Amino acid sequence: MKRHHWWRDAVIYQVYVRSFLDSTGDGVGDLAGVRTGLPYLKKLGVDGVWLSPFYPSPQHDHGYDVANYRDVDPLFGDLAEFDLLMADARRLGLRILLDIVPNHCSSEHPWFRAALAAAAGSEERARFHFAEGRGPDGAEPPNNWHAMFGGPAWTRTDDGQWYLHMFTPEQPDWNWRHPEIPAEFEDVLRFWLDRGVDGFRIDVAAGLFKHPGLPDSDDPEADARTRDSVNPLAWNQPEVHEVWRRWRAVCEEYTARDGRERLLVGEVSVPSAREHAAYVRPDELHQAFFFDLLGAPWDADAFRKVISEAMRDIAGTGSTLTWVLNNHDQVRTVTRYGEPAPGGSGLGAARARAAALLMLALPGAAYIYQGEELGLPEVVDLPDDVLTDPVFHRTGSRARVRDGCRVPLPWSGQASPFGFTTGVEGVRTWLPQPDYFAEYATERALADTRSFWHLYRDGLQLRASLPQLGDGDGTLRWLDTEPGVLAFTRGDGLVCAVNFGTAPTTAPVPGTPLLASGPCPAGELPGSTAAWWLADL
């Protein structure tokens, strides 16, 4: 009998801790808030939770600048609270994944502070990328690389040397060729595995190693925040695969002890599905986020191309696919697909609902970003003076600012803080919530059977109960359809179809659908609608 690996078709809910639920009244979410919300996530029907970084940090990049990898920032609680969260998650049958950040640390990490205090050429500096500048007085950076969040990738120290940071100056990059760095991170993994976690989401998993010569880039102006223009000299170096083999071995060691599988899922941004597949070989990462669906325009041909390439180049190797439509770095689907309208209506909302059903029907695993199940739109009108994203402060541009998808969740009531925080009169959430969030509050969504929440919950229940869905037999077969419509079968008779157009068309199969993203009469597939059928084909 084929062994079922839970992670192959798991649905994981991404919790951005500071924006999920606040238990202390300071306007910032915390681990106790996450613990309070676990029954809600269990009711939704997800298999596990991925927690954004909650480690001690000066919060220059909201926790992705880690000062201590083995503790909890007092802003979010403490290790005792983390242990309570783990115990409650285990009781509810929810798995917990931690976000680990191995490419860089905080400039306040003790090892980097020691490096700044040490001399050029010291062992302390060898843990990072320090180099002499160019020009007669060393006043020019060592190469022409640009940071992903804007500006040069180098900052000069008081003694004249420069250090590398592919994000912000407060996030110096580790030198993974120094033997202490891989050893340190293996110890970090063990620290959290010993506390019972079920795995790790790995930030910048295609990074870590830089070209040893640190040569100039052929395209220094490339914006490395987009997948297709990542600096190849600082990304996707061949040595990174040995790290994931070692981390996989650590996870397998723990599994051998108790039979409980631990998961490694990587944030892998590489130019093609074929390169992506290299990260999910049998002895490397279990999963790697496949971002191409997230980046695809609302177009039937574009979606089909992305899915087909993934099935051929990634699933074709025997690996599982890992689908995602939203996360903490991207504009939410409701806004990305079209202008949202009050009350969760409008073209963008209809398309986002359809995309959700499509994603949940695909073979493999799926990740849901908090608020996605409420149909939250992007908050696009945050004033400049409340923006916290270092991208804005480094570039002065709002073009790729991520604050709009990170606004604290609305839970109940008609006015901010919408149940996000309680017990303190007049408290302000760390990012302001717009008045219209009242229309998306969880309390309201649960009471309305037509809401996004019920669509997600119903889809997750069917996905868990129907053998054709989830990992299933791992196959997908396209059906012939009219232009602008995608339809495919999963296993024995499960049909999923999406009408990317705005006009209704004939459904690919007769009869009333099992589940639809909107009103869907028998035999018809309205515009901007997805549906599932069980049918004899």
Coordinates of C-alpha atoms in Angstrom, one line a residue:
M1 CA 0.0 0.0 0.0
K2 CA 1.3 3.4 -1.0
R3 CA 2.3 5.5 2.1
H4 CA 0.4 8.8 2.4
H5 CA 2.7 11.6 3.3
W6 CA 0.6 14.3 5.0
W7 CA 2.6 17.2 3.4
R8 CA 2.0 16.1 -0.2
D9 CA -1.5 17.6 -0.2
A10 CA -1.7 19.6 3.0
V11 CA -3.5 22.9 3.1
I12 CA -1.4 25.3 5.3
Y13 CA -2.7 28.6 6.6
Q14 CA -0.1 31.4 6.7
V15 CA -0.4 33.5 9.9
Y16 CA 1.3 36.9 9.8
V17 CA 1.6 37.0 13.6
R18 CA 1.5 40.8 14.1
S19 CA -1.7 41.1 12.1
F20 CA -3.7 38.0 13.2
L21 CA -5.0 38.7 16.7
D22 CA -3.8 40.8 19.6
S23 CA -4.1 39.5 23.2
T24 CA -2.3 42.3 25.1
G25 CA -4.0 45.5 23.8
D26 CA -0.9 47.1 22.2
G27 CA -2.3 46.9 18.7
V28 CA 0.2 44.2 17.6
G29 CA -0.8 40.6 17.1
D30 CA 1.1 38.0 19.3
L31 CA 1.4 34.3 19.9
A32 CA -1.3 34.2 22.6
G33 CA -3.6 35.7 19.9
V34 CA -2.6 33.0 17.5
R35 CA -3.5 30.4 20.2
T36 CA -6.9 32.0 20.7
G37 CA -7.5 31.8 16.9
L38 CA -6.5 28.1 16.5
P39 CA -10.1 26.8 16.9
Y40 CA -11.2 29.2 14.1
L41 CA -8.5 27.7 11.8
K42 CA -9.5 24.2 12.8
K43 CA -13.2 25.0 11.9
L44 CA -12.0 26.4 8.5
G45 CA -10.5 23.0 7.8
V46 CA -6.8 23.6 7.3
D47 CA -4.1 21.1 8.2
G48 CA -1.6 23.3 9.7
V49 CA -0.3 26.8 10.3
W50 CA 2.8 28.6 9.1
L51 CA 3.9 31.4 11.6
S52 CA 5.8 34.4 10.3
P53 CA 9.0 35.2 12.3
F54 CA 8.4 36.0 16.0
Y55 CA 12.1 35.9 17.1
P56 CA 13.8 38.8 18.9
S57 CA 14.3 41.5 16.3
P58 CA 14.5 45.2 16.0
Q59 CA 11.7 44.8 13.4
H60 CA 13.3 46.8 10.6
D61 CA 11.7 44.2 8.3
H62 CA 9.0 43.0 10.7
G63 CA 11.0 40.0 12.0
Y64 CA 12.8 39.0 8.9
D65 CA 15.8 40.7 10.5
V66 CA 16.5 38.1 13.3
A67 CA 18.7 39.0 16.3
N68 CA 18.3 35.7 18.1
Y69 CA 17.0 32.5 16.4
R70 CA 16.3 30.6 19.6
D71 CA 13.8 32.8 21.5
V72 CA 10.6 34.8 21.2
D73 CA 10.5 38.6 20.9
P74 CA 8.7 40.1 24.0
L75 CA 6.5 41.9 21.5
F76 CA 4.9 38.5 20.7
G77 CA 5.2 36.6 24.0
D78 CA 7.8 34.2 25.3
L79 CA 8.9 30.6 25.0
A80 CA 6.4 29.5 27.6
E81 CA 3.6 31.0 25.5
F82 CA 5.0 29.3 22.4
D83 CA 4.9 25.9 24.2
L84 CA 1.2 26.5 25.1
L85 CA 0.5 27.3 21.5
M86 CA 2.2 24.1 20.4
A87 CA 0.2 22.1 23.0
D88 CA -3.1 23.5 21.8
A89 CA -2.2 23.0 18.1
R90 CA -1.3 19.3 18.9
R91 CA -4.6 18.9 20.7
L92 CA -6.6 20.3 17.7
G93 CA -4.6 18.2 15.2
L94 CA -3.0 21.2 13.6
R95 CA 0.6 21.2 12.5
I96 CA 2.9 24.2 13.2
L97 CA 5.6 25.4 10.8
L98 CA 8.1 28.1 11.7
D99 CA 9.5 30.7 9.3
I100 CA 13.3 30.5 9.4
V101 CA 15.6 33.1 7.8
P102 CA 19.0 31.6 6.9
N103 CA 20.1 34.1 4.2
H104 CA 20.6 37.0 6.5
C105 CA 20.3 38.2 10.1
S106 CA 19.8 41.4 11.9
S107 CA 22.5 44.0 12.2
E108 CA 21.9 43.6 16.0
H109 CA 22.7 39.9 16.0
P110 CA 25.6 39.3 18.4
W111 CA 27.8 37.8 15.7
F112 CA 27.4 40.8 13.4
R113 CA 28.0 43.2 16.3
A114 CA 31.2 41.3 17.0
A115 CA 32.1 41.5 13.3
L116 CA 31.8 45.3 13.3
A117 CA 33.9 45.5 16.5
A118 CA 36.6 43.2 15.0
A119 CA 39.4 44.0 12.5
A120 CA 39.4 43.4 8.8
G121 CA 40.3 39.8 8.0
S122 CA 39.1 38.5 11.3
E123 CA 37.2 35.3 11.9
E124 CA 34.2 37.4 13.1
R125 CA 34.0 39.2 9.8
A126 CA 34.5 35.9 7.9
R127 CA 31.0 34.9 9.0
F128 CA 29.6 37.6 6.7
H129 CA 30.6 39.2 3.4
F130 CA 33.1 42.0 4.2
A131 CA 35.2 43.4 1.4
E132 CA 37.4 46.3 0.5
G133 CA 35.9 49.0 -1.7
R134 CA 36.9 50.0 -5.1
G135 CA 38.6 53.2 -6.3
P136 CA 41.8 54.8 -4.9
D137 CA 40.4 55.4 -1.5
G138 CA 38.0 52.4 -1.4
A139 CA 35.0 54.7 -1.5
E140 CA 33.1 52.8 -4.1
P141 CA 31.2 49.5 -3.3
P142 CA 33.1 46.2 -4.0
N143 CA 30.7 45.5 -6.9
N144 CA 27.6 46.9 -8.6
W145 CA 25.0 44.7 -7.0
H146 CA 21.7 46.3 -6.0
A147 CA 19.6 45.4 -2.9
M148 CA 16.2 43.9 -3.5
F149 CA 14.6 46.6 -1.4
G150 CA 16.3 49.4 -3.3
G151 CA 19.7 51.1 -3.3
P152 CA 23.1 49.5 -3.3
A153 CA 23.7 46.0 -1.8
W154 CA 26.7 47.3 0.2
T155 CA 27.2 49.5 3.3
R156 CA 30.5 51.0 4.4
T157 CA 31.7 50.5 7.9
D158 CA 33.5 53.0 10.1
D159 CA 36.9 51.4 9.3
G160 CA 36.4 51.7 5.5
Q161 CA 35.3 48.1 4.6
W162 CA 32.0 47.3 3.1
Y163 CA 29.5 44.5 4.0
L164 CA 26.9 42.8 1.8
H165 CA 23.1 42.9 2.3
M166 CA 20.8 41.8 -0.4
F167 CA 17.8 43.4 1.4
T168 CA 18.5 46.3 3.7
P169 CA 21.6 47.5 5.6
E170 CA 19.9 46.2 8.8
Q171 CA 20.0 42.6 7.3
P172 CA 23.6 41.6 6.6
D173 CA 24.0 38.4 4.6
W174 CA 25.6 35.3 6.1
N175 CA 28.6 33.8 4.5
W176 CA 27.5 30.2 4.0
R177 CA 31.0 29.1 3.0
H178 CA 32.1 29.7 6.6
P179 CA 31.8 26.3 8.5
E180 CA 30.2 27.9 11.5
I181 CA 27.1 29.1 9.6
P182 CA 25.7 25.7 8.5
A183 CA 26.5 24.3 11.9
E184 CA 24.7 27.2 13.6
F185 CA 21.6 26.7 11.6
E186 CA 21.5 23.0 12.1
D187 CA 21.5 23.7 15.8
V188 CA 18.7 26.2 15.4
L189 CA 16.6 23.6 13.6
R190 CA 17.2 21.1 16.4
F191 CA 16.2 23.7 19.0
W192 CA 12.8 24.2 17.5
L193 CA 12.3 20.5 16.5
D194 CA 13.0 19.6 20.1
R195 CA 10.1 21.9 21.0
G196 CA 7.8 19.9 18.8
V197 CA 7.4 21.9 15.6
D198 CA 6.3 20.1 12.4
G199 CA 8.7 21.9 10.0
F200 CA 10.0 25.1 8.5
R201 CA 9.1 27.6 5.8
I202 CA 12.5 28.7 4.5
D203 CA 12.9 32.3 3.6
V204 CA 15.0 33.1 0.5
A205 CA 15.7 29.4 0.0
A206 CA 17.4 29.9 -3.4
G207 CA 19.8 32.4 -1.8
L208 CA 22.4 31.8 0.8
F209 CA 25.5 31.4 -1.4
K210 CA 27.0 34.2 -3.5
H211 CA 29.4 33.8 -6.4
P212 CA 32.7 33.4 -4.6
G213 CA 34.4 36.1 -6.6
L214 CA 31.6 38.6 -6.0
P215 CA 31.9 39.9 -9.6
D216 CA 29.9 42.7 -11.2
S217 CA 26.4 41.9 -12.4
D218 CA 25.7 42.2 -16.1
D219 CA 22.3 43.8 -15.2
P220 CA 22.9 45.9 -12.0
E221 CA 19.6 47.7 -12.4
A222 CA 17.5 44.5 -12.3
D223 CA 14.8 44.5 -9.6
A224 CA 15.6 41.3 -7.8
R225 CA 12.2 41.3 -6.1
T226 CA 10.7 39.8 -9.3
R227 CA 11.3 36.2 -10.0
D228 CA 12.6 36.6 -13.6
S229 CA 15.3 39.2 -12.7
V230 CA 17.0 37.7 -9.7
N231 CA 20.7 38.4 -9.7
P232 CA 22.2 35.0 -10.7
L233 CA 25.4 35.8 -9.0
A234 CA 23.7 36.0 -5.6
W235 CA 21.0 33.5 -6.2
N236 CA 20.5 29.8 -7.1
Q237 CA 24.2 28.9 -6.7
P238 CA 24.8 25.1 -6.9
E239 CA 26.1 24.8 -3.3
V240 CA 22.7 25.6 -1.8
H241 CA 21.4 22.2 -2.6
E242 CA 23.9 20.5 -0.2
V243 CA 22.3 22.7 2.6
W244 CA 18.9 21.3 1.8
R245 CA 20.2 17.8 1.7
R246 CA 21.6 18.2 5.2
W247 CA 18.5 19.9 6.5
R248 CA 16.4 17.0 5.0
A249 CA 18.6 14.5 6.8
V250 CA 18.0 16.4 10.1
C251 CA 14.3 16.2 9.6
E252 CA 14.5 12.5 8.7
E253 CA 16.5 11.8 11.8
Y254 CA 13.6 13.2 13.9
T255 CA 11.0 11.3 11.9
A256 CA 13.0 8.1 12.5
R257 CA 12.6 8.6 16.2
D258 CA 8.8 9.0 16.4
G259 CA 7.4 8.4 13.0
R260 CA 6.1 12.0 12.7
E261 CA 7.2 13.6 9.4
R262 CA 8.7 17.1 9.5
L263 CA 8.3 19.4 6.5
L264 CA 10.7 21.7 4.7
V265 CA 9.0 24.2 2.3
G266 CA 11.2 26.7 0.5
E267 CA 10.6 30.2 -0.8
V268 CA 12.3 29.4 -4.1
S269 CA 12.4 32.1 -6.8
V270 CA 14.1 30.8 -9.9
P271 CA 13.5 31.5 -13.6
S272 CA 11.8 28.2 -14.6
A273 CA 9.8 25.3 -13.4
R274 CA 12.6 23.0 -14.4
E275 CA 15.1 24.8 -12.0
H276 CA 12.4 24.8 -9.4
A277 CA 12.2 21.0 -9.6
A278 CA 15.8 20.7 -8.6
Y279 CA 15.0 22.0 -5.1
V280 CA 12.3 19.3 -4.5
R281 CA 14.4 16.2 -5.4
P282 CA 13.8 13.2 -3.0
D283 CA 16.7 14.1 -0.7
E284 CA 16.2 17.9 -0.6
L285 CA 13.1 20.1 0.2
H286 CA 9.8 18.4 0.6
Q287 CA 8.1 21.4 -1.1
A288 CA 8.9 24.7 -2.7
F289 CA 6.3 27.4 -3.3
F290 CA 5.4 27.6 -7.0
F291 CA 4.8 31.3 -7.5
D292 CA 4.0 31.2 -11.2
L293 CA 0.3 30.9 -10.5
L294 CA 0.4 33.8 -8.1
G295 CA 2.0 35.9 -10.8
A296 CA -0.2 34.8 -13.7
P297 CA -2.6 37.4 -15.2
W298 CA -6.3 36.5 -15.2
D299 CA -6.3 34.7 -18.5
A300 CA -7.2 31.1 -19.4
D301 CA -4.1 30.6 -21.6
A302 CA -1.7 32.0 -19.0
F303 CA -3.1 29.8 -16.3
R304 CA -3.1 26.7 -18.5
K305 CA 0.5 27.3 -19.5
V306 CA 1.7 27.8 -15.9
I307 CA -0.2 24.6 -14.7
S308 CA 1.0 22.5 -17.6
E309 CA 4.6 23.5 -17.1
A310 CA 4.4 22.7 -13.4
M311 CA 2.8 19.3 -14.0
R312 CA 5.4 18.4 -16.6
D313 CA 8.6 19.7 -14.9
I314 CA 7.9 19.4 -11.2
A315 CA 5.1 16.9 -10.7
G316 CA 6.6 14.8 -13.5
T317 CA 9.7 14.1 -11.3
G318 CA 7.4 12.6 -8.6
S319 CA 7.5 15.6 -6.4
T320 CA 4.4 17.4 -5.1
L321 CA 3.4 20.8 -6.3
T322 CA 2.9 23.7 -3.8
W323 CA 0.3 26.2 -5.0
V324 CA -0.2 29.7 -3.7
L325 CA -2.4 32.7 -4.7
N326 CA -1.6 35.2 -1.9
N327 CA 1.1 35.9 0.7
H328 CA 2.5 38.6 2.8
D329 CA 4.5 40.1 0.0
Q330 CA 1.9 40.4 -2.8
V331 CA -1.2 42.3 -3.6
R332 CA -4.3 40.3 -2.6
T333 CA -6.1 38.5 -5.4
V334 CA -9.4 40.4 -4.9
T335 CA -7.5 43.6 -5.9
R336 CA -5.1 42.0 -8.3
Y337 CA -7.8 40.5 -10.4
G338 CA -10.0 43.6 -10.6
E339 CA -11.5 46.5 -8.7
P340 CA -13.2 45.3 -5.6
A341 CA -16.7 46.5 -4.7
P342 CA -18.4 47.0 -1.3
G343 CA -19.4 43.9 0.5
G344 CA -17.1 41.5 -1.2
S345 CA -18.7 41.9 -4.6
G346 CA -17.3 43.0 -7.9
L347 CA -15.2 41.4 -10.7
G348 CA -12.1 41.1 -8.6
A349 CA -13.9 39.2 -5.9
A350 CA -15.7 36.9 -8.4
R351 CA -12.3 36.0 -10.0
A352 CA -10.6 35.5 -6.6
R353 CA -13.4 33.1 -5.6
A354 CA -13.0 31.2 -8.9
A355 CA -9.2 31.1 -8.5
A356 CA -9.5 29.6 -5.0
L357 CA -11.6 26.7 -6.3
L358 CA -9.2 26.2 -9.1
M359 CA -6.2 26.1 -6.7
L360 CA -7.9 23.7 -4.3
A361 CA -8.7 21.3 -7.2
L362 CA -5.1 21.1 -8.4
P363 CA -2.9 18.1 -7.4
G364 CA -0.5 18.9 -4.6
A365 CA -0.4 21.2 -1.5
A366 CA -1.9 24.6 -1.1
Y367 CA -1.1 27.6 1.1
I368 CA -3.7 30.2 2.2
Y369 CA -2.7 33.6 3.4
Q370 CA -4.7 35.0 6.4
G371 CA -7.7 37.0 5.3
E372 CA -7.8 35.3 1.9
E373 CA -10.7 33.2 3.3
L374 CA -12.5 36.5 4.1
G375 CA -12.1 37.9 0.6
L376 CA -10.1 40.8 2.0
P377 CA -9.0 43.4 -0.7
E378 CA -5.7 45.2 -0.6
V379 CA -5.7 48.3 1.5
V380 CA -4.4 50.7 -1.2
D381 CA -5.0 54.1 0.5
L382 CA -2.7 53.9 3.5
P383 CA -1.1 57.4 3.9
D384 CA 2.6 57.7 3.5
D385 CA 3.2 58.5 7.2
V386 CA 1.9 55.1 8.4
L387 CA 3.8 52.9 5.9
T388 CA 6.3 50.7 7.5
D389 CA 7.7 48.6 4.6
P390 CA 11.4 49.1 4.1
V391 CA 10.8 49.0 0.4
F392 CA 9.0 52.3 0.6
H393 CA 11.6 53.9 2.9
R394 CA 14.5 52.7 0.7
T395 CA 12.9 53.7 -2.7
G396 CA 10.4 56.4 -1.9
S397 CA 8.0 54.5 -4.2
R398 CA 4.7 52.9 -3.3
A399 CA 4.8 50.6 -6.3
R400 CA 5.7 47.4 -4.5
V401 CA 4.9 48.4 -0.9
R402 CA 3.6 45.4 1.0
D403 CA 1.8 47.0 3.9
G404 CA -1.6 46.9 2.1
C405 CA -1.8 43.1 2.5
R406 CA -0.6 43.1 6.1
V407 CA -3.3 45.3 7.7
P408 CA -4.6 43.6 10.9
L409 CA -7.6 41.2 10.4
P410 CA -11.1 42.3 11.2
W411 CA -12.9 39.9 13.5
S412 CA -16.1 41.6 14.7
G413 CA -17.9 44.8 15.2
Q414 CA -18.5 47.9 13.1
A415 CA -15.4 50.0 13.9
S416 CA -11.7 49.6 14.2
P417 CA -10.1 47.6 15.9
F418 CA -12.9 45.2 14.8
G419 CA -12.2 42.7 17.6
F420 CA -8.5 42.4 16.6
T421 CA -7.6 43.8 20.0
T422 CA -9.6 44.2 23.1
G423 CA -9.5 45.6 26.6
V424 CA -7.9 48.9 25.9
E425 CA -10.1 51.8 24.9
G426 CA -8.9 53.8 21.9
V427 CA -6.0 51.4 21.0
R428 CA -4.8 51.8 17.4
T429 CA -3.7 48.8 15.4
W430 CA -0.1 48.9 14.1
L431 CA -1.5 49.6 10.6
P432 CA -4.8 51.4 10.4
Q433 CA -7.9 49.4 9.4
P434 CA -10.2 51.1 6.9
D435 CA -13.9 51.5 7.9
Y436 CA -15.0 49.1 5.1
F437 CA -13.3 46.2 6.9
A438 CA -16.6 45.9 8.8
E439 CA -18.0 44.2 5.7
Y440 CA -15.3 41.5 5.9
A441 CA -15.2 40.7 9.6
T442 CA -15.0 37.1 10.5
E443 CA -18.1 37.3 12.6
R444 CA -20.1 38.5 9.5
A445 CA -18.5 35.9 7.2
L446 CA -19.3 33.0 9.4
A447 CA -23.0 34.1 9.5
D448 CA -23.3 34.4 5.7
T449 CA -23.3 31.1 3.8
R450 CA -22.5 32.9 0.6
S451 CA -19.3 34.4 1.9
F452 CA -15.7 33.7 0.9
W453 CA -15.3 31.9 4.2
H454 CA -18.0 29.3 3.5
L455 CA -16.6 28.8 0.0
Y456 CA -13.2 28.0 1.4
R457 CA -14.6 25.8 4.2
D458 CA -16.8 23.8 1.8
G459 CA -13.9 23.4 -0.7
L460 CA -11.6 22.2 2.1
Q461 CA -14.1 19.7 3.3
L462 CA -14.6 18.3 -0.1
R463 CA -10.9 18.2 -0.8
A464 CA -10.4 16.2 2.4
S465 CA -13.3 13.8 1.7
L466 CA -13.0 13.1 -2.1
P467 CA -10.2 10.8 -3.1
Q468 CA -9.9 12.5 -6.5
L469 CA -8.7 15.8 -4.9
G470 CA -5.6 16.6 -2.9
D471 CA -2.7 14.5 -4.0
G472 CA -5.1 11.9 -5.4
D473 CA -3.3 10.0 -8.2
G474 CA -1.2 13.1 -8.9
T475 CA -2.6 13.5 -12.4
L476 CA -4.6 16.1 -14.2
R477 CA -6.2 15.8 -17.7
W478 CA -7.3 18.8 -19.7
L479 CA -10.7 18.8 -21.4
D480 CA -11.5 20.5 -24.7
T481 CA -13.4 23.7 -24.0
E482 CA -14.5 26.9 -25.6
P483 CA -12.0 29.8 -25.7
G484 CA -11.6 31.5 -22.3
V485 CA -12.6 28.4 -20.4
L486 CA -10.3 25.9 -18.6
A487 CA -11.5 22.5 -17.6
F488 CA -9.7 19.4 -16.3
T489 CA -10.5 16.1 -14.6
R490 CA -9.0 14.7 -11.4
G491 CA -9.0 11.0 -10.9
D492 CA -12.3 9.2 -11.4
G493 CA -14.8 11.8 -12.6
L494 CA -14.0 15.0 -10.7
V495 CA -14.3 17.9 -13.1
C496 CA -13.1 21.4 -12.4
A497 CA -13.9 24.2 -14.9
V498 CA -13.3 28.0 -14.8
N499 CA -14.8 30.6 -17.1
F500 CA -12.2 33.4 -17.3
G501 CA -14.6 35.5 -19.5
T502 CA -17.5 37.6 -18.3
A503 CA -20.2 36.1 -20.5
P504 CA -21.8 32.7 -19.5
T505 CA -21.0 29.6 -21.5
T506 CA -22.1 26.0 -21.6
A507 CA -20.7 23.9 -18.8
P508 CA -18.3 21.1 -19.8
V509 CA -20.6 18.6 -18.1
P510 CA -24.4 18.6 -17.5
G511 CA -26.0 18.7 -14.1
T512 CA -25.8 20.8 -11.0
P513 CA -22.2 21.3 -9.7
L514 CA -21.0 19.9 -6.5
L515 CA -19.6 23.3 -5.5
A516 CA -19.3 26.6 -7.4
S517 CA -17.7 29.9 -6.6
G518 CA -21.0 31.7 -7.5
P519 CA -24.5 31.0 -8.7
C520 CA -24.2 28.3 -11.3
P521 CA -27.3 26.8 -13.0
A522 CA -27.2 23.3 -14.2
G523 CA -25.6 23.1 -17.6
E524 CA -24.2 26.6 -17.5
L525 CA -20.9 28.2 -16.4
P526 CA -21.4 31.9 -15.7
G527 CA -18.5 34.4 -16.4
S528 CA -15.8 34.6 -13.7
T529 CA -17.0 31.4 -12.1
A530 CA -15.4 28.1 -11.2
A531 CA -17.3 24.9 -10.4
W532 CA -16.6 21.3 -9.5
W533 CA -18.7 18.3 -10.7
L534 CA -18.7 14.6 -10.2
A535 CA -19.5 13.1 -13.6
D536 CA -19.1 10.0 -15.7
L537 CA -16.8 10.9 -18.6

